[in-house]
Every structure is written in C-alpha cells, then in structure tokens.
JSON list of C-alpha atoms and ligand atoms in Angstrom, two decimals:
[
{"chain": "A", "resi": 1, "resn": "MET", "atom": "CA", "xyz": [23.29, 14.06, 11.11]},
{"chain": "A", "resi": 2, "resn": "SER", "atom": "CA", "xyz": [22.86, 17.65, 12.18]},
{"chain": "A", "resi": 3, "resn": "GLU", "atom": "CA", "xyz": [20.98, 18.56, 9.03]},
{"chain": "A", "resi": 4, "resn": "ARG", "atom": "CA", "xyz": [17.37, 19.57, 9.56]},
{"chain": "A", "resi": 5, "resn": "PRO", "atom": "CA", "xyz": [15.04, 17.04, 7.94]},
{"chain": "A", "resi": 6, "resn": "GLU", "atom": "CA", "xyz": [13.17, 18.26, 4.86]},
{"chain": "A", "resi": 7, "resn": "PRO", "atom": "CA", "xyz": [9.62, 19.39, 5.68]},
{"chain": "A", "resi": 8, "resn": "LEU", "atom": "CA", "xyz": [6.78, 17.29, 4.25]},
{"chain": "A", "resi": 9, "resn": "GLU", "atom": "CA", "xyz": [3.74, 18.80, 2.57]},
{"chain": "A", "resi": 10, "resn": "ALA", "atom": "CA", "xyz": [0.21, 17.78, 3.67]},
{"chain": "A", "resi": 11, "resn": "LEU", "atom": "CA", "xyz": [-1.54, 15.34, 1.31]},
{"chain": "A", "resi": 12, "resn": "PRO", "atom": "CA", "xyz": [-4.83, 16.52, -0.20]},
{"chain": "A", "resi": 13, "resn": "GLU", "atom": "CA", "xyz": [-7.97, 15.01, 1.34]},
{"chain": "A", "resi": 14, "resn": "ASP", "atom": "CA", "xyz": [-10.57, 16.24, -1.19]},
{"chain": "A", "resi": 15, "resn": "TRP", "atom": "CA", "xyz": [-11.21, 12.78, -2.61]},
{"chain": "A", "resi": 16, "resn": "SER", "atom": "CA", "xyz": [-13.63, 10.00, -1.78]},
{"chain": "A", "resi": 17, "resn": "THR", "atom": "CA", "xyz": [-12.26, 6.66, -3.04]},
{"chain": "A", "resi": 18, "resn": "ALA", "atom": "CA", "xyz": [-8.80, 5.09, -2.75]},
{"chain": "A", "resi": 19, "resn": "LEU", "atom": "CA", "xyz": [-7.52, 1.73, -3.94]},
{"chain": "A", "resi": 20, "resn": "CYS", "atom": "CA", "xyz": [-4.48, 0.24, -2.18]},
{"chain": "A", "resi": 21, "resn": "VAL", "atom": "CA", "xyz": [-2.47, -2.23, -4.28]},
{"chain": "A", "resi": 22, "resn": "VAL", "atom": "CA", "xyz": [0.41, -4.05, -2.57]},
{"chain": "A", "resi": 23, "resn": "ALA", "atom": "CA", "xyz": [2.36, -7.27, -3.03]},
{"chain": "A", "resi": 24, "resn": "HIS", "atom": "CA", "xyz": [1.68, -8.96, 0.33]},
{"chain": "A", "resi": 25, "resn": "PRO", "atom": "CA", "xyz": [-0.65, -9.13, 3.29]},
{"chain": "A", "resi": 26, "resn": "ASP", "atom": "CA", "xyz": [0.96, -6.89, 5.99]},
{"chain": "A", "resi": 27, "resn": "ASP", "atom": "CA", "xyz": [2.64, -4.45, 3.56]},
{"chain": "A", "resi": 28, "resn": "LEU", "atom": "CA", "xyz": [0.10, -1.69, 4.19]},
{"chain": "A", "resi": 29, "resn": "GLU", "atom": "CA", "xyz": [0.30, -2.21, 7.94]},
{"chain": "A", "resi": 30, "resn": "TYR", "atom": "CA", "xyz": [3.99, -1.24, 8.02]},
{"chain": "A", "resi": 31, "resn": "GLY", "atom": "CA", "xyz": [3.39, 2.29, 6.75]},
{"chain": "A", "resi": 32, "resn": "ALA", "atom": "CA", "xyz": [-0.10, 3.17, 5.61]},
{"chain": "A", "resi": 33, "resn": "ALA", "atom": "CA", "xyz": [-2.72, 1.62, 7.91]},
{"chain": "A", "resi": 34, "resn": "ALA", "atom": "CA", "xyz": [-2.91, 4.55, 10.35]},
{"chain": "A", "resi": 35, "resn": "ALA", "atom": "CA", "xyz": [-3.47, 6.93, 7.42]},
{"chain": "A", "resi": 36, "resn": "ILE", "atom": "CA", "xyz": [-6.16, 4.64, 6.06]},
{"chain": "A", "resi": 37, "resn": "ALA", "atom": "CA", "xyz": [-7.90, 4.58, 9.45]},
{"chain": "A", "resi": 38, "resn": "ARG", "atom": "CA", "xyz": [-7.96, 8.38, 9.37]},
{"chain": "A", "resi": 39, "resn": "TRP", "atom": "CA", "xyz": [-9.46, 8.43, 5.88]},
{"chain": "A", "resi": 40, "resn": "THR", "atom": "CA", "xyz": [-12.14, 5.80, 6.50]},
{"chain": "A", "resi": 41, "resn": "GLY", "atom": "CA", "xyz": [-12.97, 7.79, 9.65]},
{"chain": "A", "resi": 42, "resn": "GLN", "atom": "CA", "xyz": [-13.67, 10.77, 7.37]},
{"chain": "A", "resi": 43, "resn": "GLY", "atom": "CA", "xyz": [-16.17, 8.62, 5.44]},
{"chain": "A", "resi": 44, "resn": "LYS", "atom": "CA", "xyz": [-13.90, 7.87, 2.50]},
{"chain": "A", "resi": 45, "resn": "ARG", "atom": "CA", "xyz": [-14.09, 4.49, 0.78]},
{"chain": "A", "resi": 46, "resn": "VAL", "atom": "CA", "xyz": [-10.84, 2.51, 0.78]},
{"chain": "A", "resi": 47, "resn": "VAL", "atom": "CA", "xyz": [-10.41, -0.88, -0.93]},
{"chain": "A", "resi": 48, "resn": "TYR", "atom": "CA", "xyz": [-7.43, -3.24, -0.55]},
{"chain": "A", "resi": 49, "resn": "CYS", "atom": "CA", "xyz": [-5.93, -5.40, -3.28]},
{"chain": "A", "resi": 50, "resn": "MET", "atom": "CA", "xyz": [-3.27, -7.98, -2.40]},
{"chain": "A", "resi": 51, "resn": "VAL", "atom": "CA", "xyz": [-1.38, -9.15, -5.49]},
{"chain": "A", "resi": 52, "resn": "THR", "atom": "CA", "xyz": [-0.21, -12.30, -3.68]},
{"chain": "A", "resi": 53, "resn": "SER", "atom": "CA", "xyz": [-1.45, -13.94, -0.51]},
{"chain": "A", "resi": 54, "resn": "GLY", "atom": "CA", "xyz": [1.99, -13.90, 1.08]},
{"chain": "A", "resi": 55, "resn": "GLU", "atom": "CA", "xyz": [1.98, -17.69, 1.06]},
{"chain": "A", "resi": 56, "resn": "ALA", "atom": "CA", "xyz": [5.79, -17.94, 0.94]},
{"chain": "A", "resi": 57, "resn": "GLY", "atom": "CA", "xyz": [6.21, -15.67, 3.95]},
{"chain": "A", "resi": 58, "resn": "ILE", "atom": "CA", "xyz": [6.46, -18.05, 6.91]},
{"chain": "A", "resi": 59, "resn": "ASP", "atom": "CA", "xyz": [9.42, -20.42, 6.89]},
{"chain": "A", "resi": 60, "resn": "GLY", "atom": "CA", "xyz": [7.84, -22.99, 9.16]},
{"chain": "A", "resi": 61, "resn": "MET", "atom": "CA", "xyz": [4.46, -23.14, 7.40]},
{"chain": "A", "resi": 62, "resn": "HIS", "atom": "CA", "xyz": [3.60, -24.74, 4.05]},
{"chain": "A", "resi": 63, "resn": "PRO", "atom": "CA", "xyz": [2.22, -22.26, 1.48]},
{"chain": "A", "resi": 64, "resn": "ASP", "atom": "CA", "xyz": [-1.14, -24.07, 1.28]},
{"chain": "A", "resi": 65, "resn": "GLU", "atom": "CA", "xyz": [-1.78, -23.49, 4.95]},
{"chain": "A", "resi": 66, "resn": "CYS", "atom": "CA", "xyz": [-0.02, -20.14, 5.04]},
{"chain": "A", "resi": 67, "resn": "ARG", "atom": "CA", "xyz": [-2.21, -18.67, 2.30]},
{"chain": "A", "resi": 68, "resn": "THR", "atom": "CA", "xyz": [-5.37, -19.26, 4.34]},
{"chain": "A", "resi": 69, "resn": "VAL", "atom": "CA", "xyz": [-3.84, -17.91, 7.55]},
{"chain": "A", "resi": 70, "resn": "ARG", "atom": "CA", "xyz": [-2.48, -14.77, 5.94]},
{"chain": "A", "resi": 71, "resn": "GLU", "atom": "CA", "xyz": [-5.63, -13.98, 3.97]},
{"chain": "A", "resi": 72, "resn": "ALA", "atom": "CA", "xyz": [-7.66, -14.21, 7.17]},
{"chain": "A", "resi": 73, "resn": "GLU", "atom": "CA", "xyz": [-5.18, -11.99, 9.03]},
{"chain": "A", "resi": 74, "resn": "GLN", "atom": "CA", "xyz": [-5.33, -9.42, 6.23]},
{"chain": "A", "resi": 75, "resn": "VAL", "atom": "CA", "xyz": [-9.13, -9.31, 6.21]},
{"chain": "A", "resi": 76, "resn": "GLU", "atom": "CA", "xyz": [-9.10, -8.72, 9.98]},
{"chain": "A", "resi": 77, "resn": "SER", "atom": "CA", "xyz": [-6.32, -6.18, 9.69]},
{"chain": "A", "resi": 78, "resn": "ALA", "atom": "CA", "xyz": [-8.36, -4.28, 7.07]},
{"chain": "A", "resi": 79, "resn": "ARG", "atom": "CA", "xyz": [-11.50, -4.39, 9.19]},
{"chain": "A", "resi": 80, "resn": "VAL", "atom": "CA", "xyz": [-9.62, -2.75, 12.09]},
{"chain": "A", "resi": 81, "resn": "VAL", "atom": "CA", "xyz": [-9.01, 0.36, 9.95]},
{"chain": "A", "resi": 82, "resn": "GLY", "atom": "CA", "xyz": [-12.47, 0.51, 8.39]},
{"chain": "A", "resi": 83, "resn": "VAL", "atom": "CA", "xyz": [-11.84, -1.40, 5.15]},
{"chain": "A", "resi": 84, "resn": "ASP", "atom": "CA", "xyz": [-14.45, -4.03, 4.25]},
{"chain": "A", "resi": 85, "resn": "GLU", "atom": "CA", "xyz": [-13.26, -5.03, 0.82]},
{"chain": "A", "resi": 86, "resn": "VAL", "atom": "CA", "xyz": [-10.03, -6.99, 0.26]},
{"chain": "A", "resi": 87, "resn": "ASP", "atom": "CA", "xyz": [-9.23, -8.46, -3.17]},
{"chain": "A", "resi": 88, "resn": "PHE", "atom": "CA", "xyz": [-6.65, -11.24, -3.50]},
{"chain": "A", "resi": 89, "resn": "LEU", "atom": "CA", "xyz": [-5.28, -11.62, -7.03]},
{"chain": "A", "resi": 90, "resn": "GLY", "atom": "CA", "xyz": [-3.54, -14.91, -6.20]},
{"chain": "A", "resi": 91, "resn": "LEU", "atom": "CA", "xyz": [-0.31, -14.28, -8.11]},
{"chain": "A", "resi": 92, "resn": "PRO", "atom": "CA", "xyz": [2.73, -16.21, -6.83]},
{"chain": "A", "resi": 93, "resn": "ASP", "atom": "CA", "xyz": [4.43, -14.80, -3.73]},
{"chain": "A", "resi": 94, "resn": "GLY", "atom": "CA", "xyz": [8.13, -14.01, -3.99]},
{"chain": "A", "resi": 95, "resn": "VAL", "atom": "CA", "xyz": [8.49, -14.35, -7.75]},
{"chain": "A", "resi": 96, "resn": "LEU", "atom": "CA", "xyz": [6.38, -11.51, -9.15]},
{"chain": "A", "resi": 97, "resn": "GLU", "atom": "CA", "xyz": [7.68, -10.04, -12.37]},
{"chain": "A", "resi": 98, "resn": "TYR", "atom": "CA", "xyz": [7.21, -6.50, -13.54]},
{"chain": "A", "resi": 99, "resn": "GLY", "atom": "CA", "xyz": [5.64, -6.74, -16.97]},
{"chain": "A", "resi": 100, "resn": "VAL", "atom": "CA", "xyz": [2.52, -6.70, -19.09]},
{"chain": "A", "resi": 101, "resn": "PRO", "atom": "CA", "xyz": [0.64, -9.53, -17.27]},
{"chain": "A", "resi": 102, "resn": "LEU", "atom": "CA", "xyz": [1.08, -7.79, -13.90]},
{"chain": "A", "resi": 103, "resn": "ARG", "atom": "CA", "xyz": [0.01, -4.44, -15.41]},
{"chain": "A", "resi": 104, "resn": "ALA", "atom": "CA", "xyz": [-3.08, -6.10, -16.87]},
{"chain": "A", "resi": 105, "resn": "ALA", "atom": "CA", "xyz": [-4.08, -7.68, -13.55]},
{"chain": "A", "resi": 106, "resn": "ILE", "atom": "CA", "xyz": [-3.77, -4.34, -11.73]},
{"chain": "A", "resi": 107, "resn": "ALA", "atom": "CA", "xyz": [-5.45, -2.31, -14.51]},
{"chain": "A", "resi": 108, "resn": "GLU", "atom": "CA", "xyz": [-8.48, -4.59, -14.21]},
{"chain": "A", "resi": 109, "resn": "VAL", "atom": "CA", "xyz": [-8.73, -3.84, -10.48]},
{"chain": "A", "resi": 110, "resn": "VAL", "atom": "CA", "xyz": [-8.43, -0.09, -11.13]},
{"chain": "A", "resi": 111, "resn": "ARG", "atom": "CA", "xyz": [-11.22, -0.30, -13.72]},
{"chain": "A", "resi": 112, "resn": "ARG", "atom": "CA", "xyz": [-13.46, -2.18, -11.28]},
{"chain": "A", "resi": 113, "resn": "HIS", "atom": "CA", "xyz": [-13.03, 0.14, -8.30]},
{"chain": "A", "resi": 114, "resn": "ARG", "atom": "CA", "xyz": [-12.60, 3.49, -10.13]},
{"chain": "A", "resi": 115, "resn": "PRO", "atom": "CA", "xyz": [-10.49, 5.22, -7.42]},
{"chain": "A", "resi": 116, "resn": "GLU", "atom": "CA", "xyz": [-9.27, 8.82, -7.40]},
{"chain": "A", "resi": 117, "resn": "VAL", "atom": "CA", "xyz": [-6.16, 7.88, -5.44]},
{"chain": "A", "resi": 118, "resn": "VAL", "atom": "CA", "xyz": [-4.11, 4.68, -5.71]},
{"chain": "A", "resi": 119, "resn": "ILE", "atom": "CA", "xyz": [-1.81, 3.77, -2.84]},
{"chain": "A", "resi": 120, "resn": "THR", "atom": "CA", "xyz": [1.10, 1.38, -3.15]},
{"chain": "A", "resi": 121, "resn": "GLY", "atom": "CA", "xyz": [4.35, 0.66, -1.31]},
{"chain": "A", "resi": 122, "resn": "ASN", "atom": "CA", "xyz": [7.89, 1.87, -1.76]},
{"chain": "A", "resi": 123, "resn": "LEU", "atom": "CA", "xyz": [9.12, 1.03, -5.27]},
{"chain": "A", "resi": 124, "resn": "ARG", "atom": "CA", "xyz": [12.66, 2.38, -4.79]},
{"chain": "A", "resi": 125, "resn": "ASP", "atom": "CA", "xyz": [15.65, 0.03, -4.54]},
{"chain": "A", "resi": 126, "resn": "THR", "atom": "CA", "xyz": [16.20, 0.63, -0.82]},
{"chain": "A", "resi": 127, "resn": "TRP", "atom": "CA", "xyz": [14.35, 1.92, 2.26]},
{"chain": "A", "resi": 128, "resn": "GLY", "atom": "CA", "xyz": [16.76, 4.87, 2.43]},
{"chain": "A", "resi": 129, "resn": "GLY", "atom": "CA", "xyz": [19.81, 3.29, 4.04]},
{"chain": "A", "resi": 130, "resn": "ALA", "atom": "CA", "xyz": [21.54, 0.11, 2.96]},
{"chain": "A", "resi": 131, "resn": "ASN", "atom": "CA", "xyz": [18.48, -2.11, 3.53]},
{"chain": "A", "resi": 132, "resn": "LEU", "atom": "CA", "xyz": [17.36, -3.44, 0.17]},
{"chain": "A", "resi": 133, "resn": "ASN", "atom": "CA", "xyz": [13.72, -3.33, -0.83]},
{"chain": "A", "resi": 134, "resn": "GLN", "atom": "CA", "xyz": [12.11, -6.63, -1.84]},
{"chain": "A", "resi": 135, "resn": "ALA", "atom": "CA", "xyz": [11.63, -7.65, -5.49]},
{"chain": "A", "resi": 136, "resn": "ASP", "atom": "CA", "xyz": [7.83, -8.10, -5.30]},
{"chain": "A", "resi": 137, "resn": "HIS", "atom": "CA", "xyz": [7.39, -4.61, -3.83]},
{"chain": "A", "resi": 138, "resn": "ILE", "atom": "CA", "xyz": [9.39, -3.02, -6.64]},
{"chain": "A", "resi": 139, "resn": "ALA", "atom": "CA", "xyz": [7.59, -5.01, -9.35]},
{"chain": "A", "resi": 140, "resn": "VAL", "atom": "CA", "xyz": [4.15, -4.12, -7.97]},
{"chain": "A", "resi": 141, "resn": "GLY", "atom": "CA", "xyz": [4.94, -0.45, -7.41]},
{"chain": "A", "resi": 142, "resn": "LYS", "atom": "CA", "xyz": [6.23, 0.02, -10.95]},
{"chain": "A", "resi": 143, "resn": "ALA", "atom": "CA", "xyz": [3.36, -1.94, -12.45]},
{"chain": "A", "resi": 144, "resn": "VAL", "atom": "CA", "xyz": [0.87, 0.19, -10.47]},
{"chain": "A", "resi": 145, "resn": "LEU", "atom": "CA", "xyz": [2.25, 3.39, -12.03]},
{"chain": "A", "resi": 146, "resn": "ASP", "atom": "CA", "xyz": [1.75, 1.93, -15.50]},
{"chain": "A", "resi": 147, "resn": "ALA", "atom": "CA", "xyz": [-1.54, 0.15, -14.82]},
{"chain": "A", "resi": 148, "resn": "VAL", "atom": "CA", "xyz": [-3.17, 3.39, -13.66]},
{"chain": "A", "resi": 149, "resn": "ARG", "atom": "CA", "xyz": [-2.53, 4.84, -17.11]},
{"chain": "A", "resi": 150, "resn": "ASP", "atom": "CA", "xyz": [-3.40, 1.59, -18.88]},
{"chain": "A", "resi": 151, "resn": "ALA", "atom": "CA", "xyz": [-6.76, 1.55, -17.09]},
{"chain": "A", "resi": 152, "resn": "GLY", "atom": "CA", "xyz": [-7.78, 4.79, -18.77]},
{"chain": "A", "resi": 153, "resn": "ASN", "atom": "CA", "xyz": [-7.02, 3.64, -22.32]},
{"chain": "A", "resi": 154, "resn": "ARG", "atom": "CA", "xyz": [-9.81, 1.59, -23.90]},
{"chain": "A", "resi": 155, "resn": "TRP", "atom": "CA", "xyz": [-7.41, 0.11, -26.45]},
{"chain": "A", "resi": 156, "resn": "ILE", "atom": "CA", "xyz": [-5.10, -1.36, -23.81]},
{"chain": "A", "resi": 157, "resn": "PHE", "atom": "CA", "xyz": [-6.27, -4.65, -22.27]},
{"chain": "A", "resi": 158, "resn": "ALA", "atom": "CA", "xyz": [-9.46, -4.16, -24.31]},
{"chain": "A", "resi": 159, "resn": "ASP", "atom": "CA", "xyz": [-10.46, -7.80, -23.64]},
{"chain": "A", "resi": 160, "resn": "GLN", "atom": "CA", "xyz": [-11.30, -6.69, -20.06]},
{"chain": "A", "resi": 161, "resn": "LEU", "atom": "CA", "xyz": [-14.02, -4.33, -21.25]},
{"chain": "A", "resi": 162, "resn": "THR", "atom": "CA", "xyz": [-16.92, -6.73, -21.17]},
{"chain": "A", "resi": 163, "resn": "GLY", "atom": "CA", "xyz": [-19.87, -7.09, -18.83]},
{"chain": "A", "resi": 164, "resn": "GLY", "atom": "CA", "xyz": [-20.06, -3.35, -18.16]},
{"chain": "A", "resi": 165, "resn": "LEU", "atom": "CA", "xyz": [-16.41, -2.80, -17.22]},
{"chain": "A", "resi": 166, "resn": "GLU", "atom": "CA", "xyz": [-15.31, 0.59, -18.61]},
{"chain": "A", "resi": 167, "resn": "PRO", "atom": "CA", "xyz": [-11.95, 2.37, -18.88]},
{"chain": "A", "resi": 168, "resn": "TRP", "atom": "CA", "xyz": [-11.16, 4.51, -15.82]},
{"chain": "A", "resi": 169, "resn": "GLY", "atom": "CA", "xyz": [-8.90, 7.53, -16.22]},
{"chain": "A", "resi": 170, "resn": "GLY", "atom": "CA", "xyz": [-9.88, 9.25, -12.99]},
{"chain": "A", "resi": 171, "resn": "VAL", "atom": "CA", "xyz": [-6.84, 8.46, -10.84]},
{"chain": "A", "resi": 172, "resn": "ARG", "atom": "CA", "xyz": [-5.30, 11.78, -9.81]},
{"chain": "A", "resi": 173, "resn": "ALA", "atom": "CA", "xyz": [-2.18, 10.42, -8.17]},
{"chain": "A", "resi": 174, "resn": "VAL", "atom": "CA", "xyz": [-0.35, 7.34, -6.92]},
{"chain": "A", "resi": 175, "resn": "TRP", "atom": "CA", "xyz": [0.98, 7.62, -3.39]},
{"chain": "A", "resi": 176, "resn": "ALA", "atom": "CA", "xyz": [3.78, 5.28, -2.26]},
{"chain": "A", "resi": 177, "resn": "PHE", "atom": "CA", "xyz": [4.28, 4.79, 1.48]},
{"chain": "A", "resi": 178, "resn": "GLY", "atom": "CA", "xyz": [7.65, 3.86, 3.00]},
{"chain": "A", "resi": 179, "resn": "SER", "atom": "CA", "xyz": [9.60, 5.61, 0.26]},
{"chain": "A", "resi": 180, "resn": "PRO", "atom": "CA", "xyz": [12.98, 7.18, 1.01]},
{"chain": "A", "resi": 181, "resn": "GLN", "atom": "CA", "xyz": [11.88, 9.91, -1.42]},
{"chain": "A", "resi": 182, "resn": "SER", "atom": "CA", "xyz": [8.72, 10.88, 0.46]},
{"chain": "A", "resi": 183, "resn": "THR", "atom": "CA", "xyz": [7.57, 14.44, -0.14]},
{"chain": "A", "resi": 184, "resn": "HIS", "atom": "CA", "xyz": [4.14, 14.47, 1.52]},
{"chain": "A", "resi": 185, "resn": "ALA", "atom": "CA", "xyz": [2.47, 13.20, 4.68]},
{"chain": "A", "resi": 186, "resn": "VAL", "atom": "CA", "xyz": [-0.80, 12.95, 6.55]},
{"chain": "A", "resi": 187, "resn": "ASP", "atom": "CA", "xyz": [-1.38, 13.53, 10.25]},
{"chain": "A", "resi": 188, "resn": "THR", "atom": "CA", "xyz": [-2.00, 10.19, 11.99]},
{"chain": "A", "resi": 189, "resn": "THR", "atom": "CA", "xyz": [-1.88, 11.42, 15.58]},
{"chain": "A", "resi": 190, "resn": "ASP", "atom": "CA", "xyz": [-5.48, 10.35, 16.23]},
{"chain": "A", "resi": 191, "resn": "SER", "atom": "CA", "xyz": [-5.40, 7.14, 14.19]},
{"chain": "A", "resi": 192, "resn": "LEU", "atom": "CA", "xyz": [-2.03, 5.64, 15.16]},
{"chain": "A", "resi": 193, "resn": "GLU", "atom": "CA", "xyz": [-3.69, 3.28, 17.65]},
{"chain": "A", "resi": 194, "resn": "ALA", "atom": "CA", "xyz": [-5.80, 1.76, 14.89]},
{"chain": "A", "resi": 195, "resn": "GLY", "atom": "CA", "xyz": [-2.67, 1.41, 12.78]},
{"chain": "A", "resi": 196, "resn": "VAL", "atom": "CA", "xyz": [-0.90, -0.49, 15.57]},
{"chain": "A", "resi": 197, "resn": "ALA", "atom": "CA", "xyz": [-3.92, -2.79, 16.05]},
{"chain": "A", "resi": 198, "resn": "SER", "atom": "CA", "xyz": [-3.96, -3.37, 12.30]},
{"chain": "A", "resi": 199, "resn": "LEU", "atom": "CA", "xyz": [-0.32, -4.55, 12.29]},
{"chain": "A", "resi": 200, "resn": "GLU", "atom": "CA", "xyz": [-0.90, -6.64, 15.42]},
{"chain": "A", "resi": 201, "resn": "ALA", "atom": "CA", "xyz": [-3.62, -8.51, 13.49]},
{"chain": "A", "resi": 202, "resn": "HIS", "atom": "CA", "xyz": [-0.78, -10.18, 11.52]},
{"chain": "A", "resi": 203, "resn": "ARG", "atom": "CA", "xyz": [0.10, -12.27, 14.57]},
{"chain": "A", "resi": 204, "resn": "ALA", "atom": "CA", "xyz": [1.03, -15.56, 12.85]},
{"chain": "A", "resi": 205, "resn": "TYR", "atom": "CA", "xyz": [3.21, -13.69, 10.39]},
{"chain": "A", "resi": 206, "resn": "ILE", "atom": "CA", "xyz": [5.01, -11.59, 13.02]},
{"chain": "A", "resi": 207, "resn": "ASP", "atom": "CA", "xyz": [5.60, -14.67, 15.20]},
{"chain": "A", "resi": 208, "resn": "GLY", "atom": "CA", "xyz": [6.78, -16.59, 12.13]},
{"chain": "A", "resi": 209, "resn": "LEU", "atom": "CA", "xyz": [9.45, -13.99, 11.40]},
{"chain": "A", "resi": 210, "resn": "GLY", "atom": "CA", "xyz": [11.20, -14.97, 14.62]},
{"chain": "A", "resi": 211, "resn": "TRP", "atom": "CA", "xyz": [12.35, -11.38, 15.24]},
{"chain": "A", "resi": 212, "resn": "GLU", "atom": "CA", "xyz": [12.87, -11.67, 18.95]},
{"chain": "A", "resi": 213, "resn": "HIS", "atom": "CA", "xyz": [12.23, -8.13, 20.05]},
{"chain": "A", "resi": 214, "resn": "PHE", "atom": "CA", "xyz": [9.91, -6.83, 17.37]},
{"chain": "A", "resi": 215, "resn": "ASP", "atom": "CA", "xyz": [7.26, -4.60, 18.91]},
{"chain": "A", "resi": 216, "resn": "PRO", "atom": "CA", "xyz": [4.66, -3.33, 16.39]},
{"chain": "A", "resi": 217, "resn": "ARG", "atom": "CA", "xyz": [3.88, -0.26, 18.49]},
{"chain": "A", "resi": 218, "resn": "GLU", "atom": "CA", "xyz": [7.49, 0.77, 18.97]},
{"chain": "A", "resi": 219, "resn": "PHE", "atom": "CA", "xyz": [8.25, 0.27, 15.29]},
{"chain": "A", "resi": 220, "resn": "LEU", "atom": "CA", "xyz": [5.25, 2.24, 14.01]},
{"chain": "A", "resi": 221, "resn": "GLU", "atom": "CA", "xyz": [5.58, 5.03, 16.59]},
{"chain": "A", "resi": 222, "resn": "GLY", "atom": "CA", "xyz": [9.25, 5.52, 15.71]},
{"chain": "A", "resi": 223, "resn": "ASN", "atom": "CA", "xyz": [8.54, 5.97, 12.01]},
{"chain": "A", "resi": 224, "resn": "ALA", "atom": "CA", "xyz": [5.42, 8.04, 12.60]},
{"chain": "A", "resi": 225, "resn": "ARG", "atom": "CA", "xyz": [7.25, 10.37, 14.99]},
{"chain": "A", "resi": 226, "resn": "GLN", "atom": "CA", "xyz": [9.97, 11.07, 12.42]},
{"chain": "A", "resi": 227, "resn": "ALA", "atom": "CA", "xyz": [7.41, 11.84, 9.72]},
{"chain": "A", "resi": 228, "resn": "GLY", "atom": "CA", "xyz": [5.40, 13.87, 12.24]},
{"chain": "A", "resi": 229, "resn": "GLN", "atom": "CA", "xyz": [8.38, 16.10, 12.98]},
{"chain": "A", "resi": 230, "resn": "ARG", "atom": "CA", "xyz": [8.66, 16.85, 9.28]},
{"chain": "A", "resi": 231, "resn": "LEU", "atom": "CA", "xyz": [4.94, 17.67, 9.01]},
{"chain": "A", "resi": 232, "resn": "GLY", "atom": "CA", "xyz": [4.75, 19.61, 12.29]},
{"chain": "A", "resi": 233, "resn": "VAL", "atom": "CA", "xyz": [2.48, 17.17, 14.16]},
{"chain": "A", "resi": 234, "resn": "ALA", "atom": "CA", "xyz": [3.03, 14.39, 16.72]},
{"chain": "A", "resi": 235, "resn": "PHE", "atom": "CA", "xyz": [2.62, 11.43, 14.33]},
{"chain": "A", "resi": 236, "resn": "ALA", "atom": "CA", "xyz": [2.32, 11.21, 10.55]},
{"chain": "A", "resi": 237, "resn": "ALA", "atom": "CA", "xyz": [2.56, 8.78, 7.64]},
{"chain": "A", "resi": 238, "resn": "ALA", "atom": "CA", "xyz": [4.82, 9.85, 4.77]},
{"chain": "A", "resi": 239, "resn": "PHE", "atom": "CA", "xyz": [4.27, 9.17, 1.07]},
{"chain": "A", "resi": 240, "resn": "GLU", "atom": "CA", "xyz": [6.05, 9.75, -2.23]},
{"chain": "A", "resi": 241, "resn": "VAL", "atom": "CA", "xyz": [3.60, 11.35, -4.65]},
{"chain": "A", "resi": 242, "resn": "PHE", "atom": "CA", "xyz": [3.36, 10.50, -8.34]},
{"chain": "A", "resi": 243, "resn": "PRO", "atom": "CA", "xyz": [0.90, 12.91, -10.03]},
{"chain": "A", "resi": 244, "resn": "MET", "atom": "CA", "xyz": [-1.09, 11.19, -12.77]},
{"chain": "A", "resi": 245, "resn": "GLY", "atom": "CA", "xyz": [-2.69, 14.27, -14.33]},
{"chain": "A", "resi": 246, "resn": "TRP", "atom": "CA", "xyz": [-1.09, 16.73, -16.70]},
{"chain": "A", "resi": 247, "resn": "GLY", "atom": "CA", "xyz": [0.26, 20.10, -15.62]},
{"chain": "A", "resi": 248, "resn": "GLU", "atom": "CA", "xyz": [1.13, 19.08, -12.07]},
{"chain": "B", "resi": 301, "resn": "LIG", "atom": "ZN1", "xyz": [5.87, -7.27, 1.48]}
]
C-alpha cells in the first residue's frame, strides 16, 4: 500500500469523567489502556464496567475458577492505569445478545456513574482486514450506543429510577477503540508503558491462549506506532467517534 494513511484528529480532553463498557476482562487492554493511563494522570475519573467476567475465555480452565481469576486480573490491570472502580455485570460470556435486556443493564450503569464520555470497543464486523470481530464485542458496542440515549430518557427503563437514581443525558460522545473506522486519536507516548503493564496483568489469560510468540509490548507498540504516525506523534491510541449531542 503506497497510499498515505488518513490523518487522525486529536480527541478532546475537556471532560472529567469517562465510563468504559466492554464485553470481557482484557478488552480495554488491547487498545485503550494507555489512553486511560494518560487521562487518569490528568486527574480525570475513569470507571470500568465488564459486561461478562470472561469466564469462557480459557480452554483449560472451568468457568467457575476462570471467573475469579479473570476478575482479579482485571482489577489489577485497572489499578495499573489509575482506575479504582471496576463493575462486573455478570452476564454470560460468549453468548451475549444485542437487545433490550443488554441495553437496560448498560443504561443503569450510565445512570449510576454519569459520565461525559463512554468508551467501548470496536463494534464493526471486522478489525479492518479479514479478521472477524467477536459477537460479544459487537453486541456490547451496539447496545452501548443505544443505552447512552436510553439513560437520558426517564420513561425508558423507568423501573431503575428508584433510590435516588436519576436519568443521565450528559454523555457527549461514545468512543470505540480498535475500530477500522477510527477518525480520532490521543497521544500515548508517555503512557504506553502503563498500557503494556496493564495488558501484562492478564497473565493467566494470555498464557491460556497458547499463542506461542505473543508479546504484549510488541503488539501494543506496533498498533500505537501506526496510530501515532497518523496523529503526528510517536505513539497514539485511535478511536471511532460517535457524537451523542445534536448539531455535531
Ligand atoms: Zn473480548
């Protein structure tokens, strides 16, 4: 390919709270953790929400044991990038369905944390080439886009609005990392190390994959360098942006 890669636009950083909603422990660490380390370093509040506990993710480990291992790895992985709060919704790994129940579960989390930015993973069919995306990722990403709007409407999932929980319509945008249709990016040159450490915290999972030569650093640096070239910095994390306000 001799074509010059499309430049990426810098993401805004004039916000203070982000909620990250992904299907599995380790999803954020493959594309967003270095960006999150940068933002927590700026004093922003970032909260993680895992829709499943990734309990079906390790072939040689029963889900009952795997759930505990992967939740612990995720909590440690979050801590490494300055995130103290990790919610686990406990929905079933591998068989998530896009639909009203999933939207309701995510809308409730949005109402509780009241973020300005919601981060999720790639919801497109592929990663850009022929490699197919995974069904849970697509279901969660699509449900996040809807749940952010549901959260602002007091007549949708109204049964949630008890005990002081209020509608929240303050999400300005959803940002999806790992998307082949990325348009924006953030400079992660100074936070890439934290991102690598965050992925390395998923040791049992990475070992369980049995990928013989998988090196977290090499993998993350390769992607970050490509995005960095498009942003004009050494390393960056790229995102597809879905504006949630009007007139954008
Ligand atoms: Zn995943």
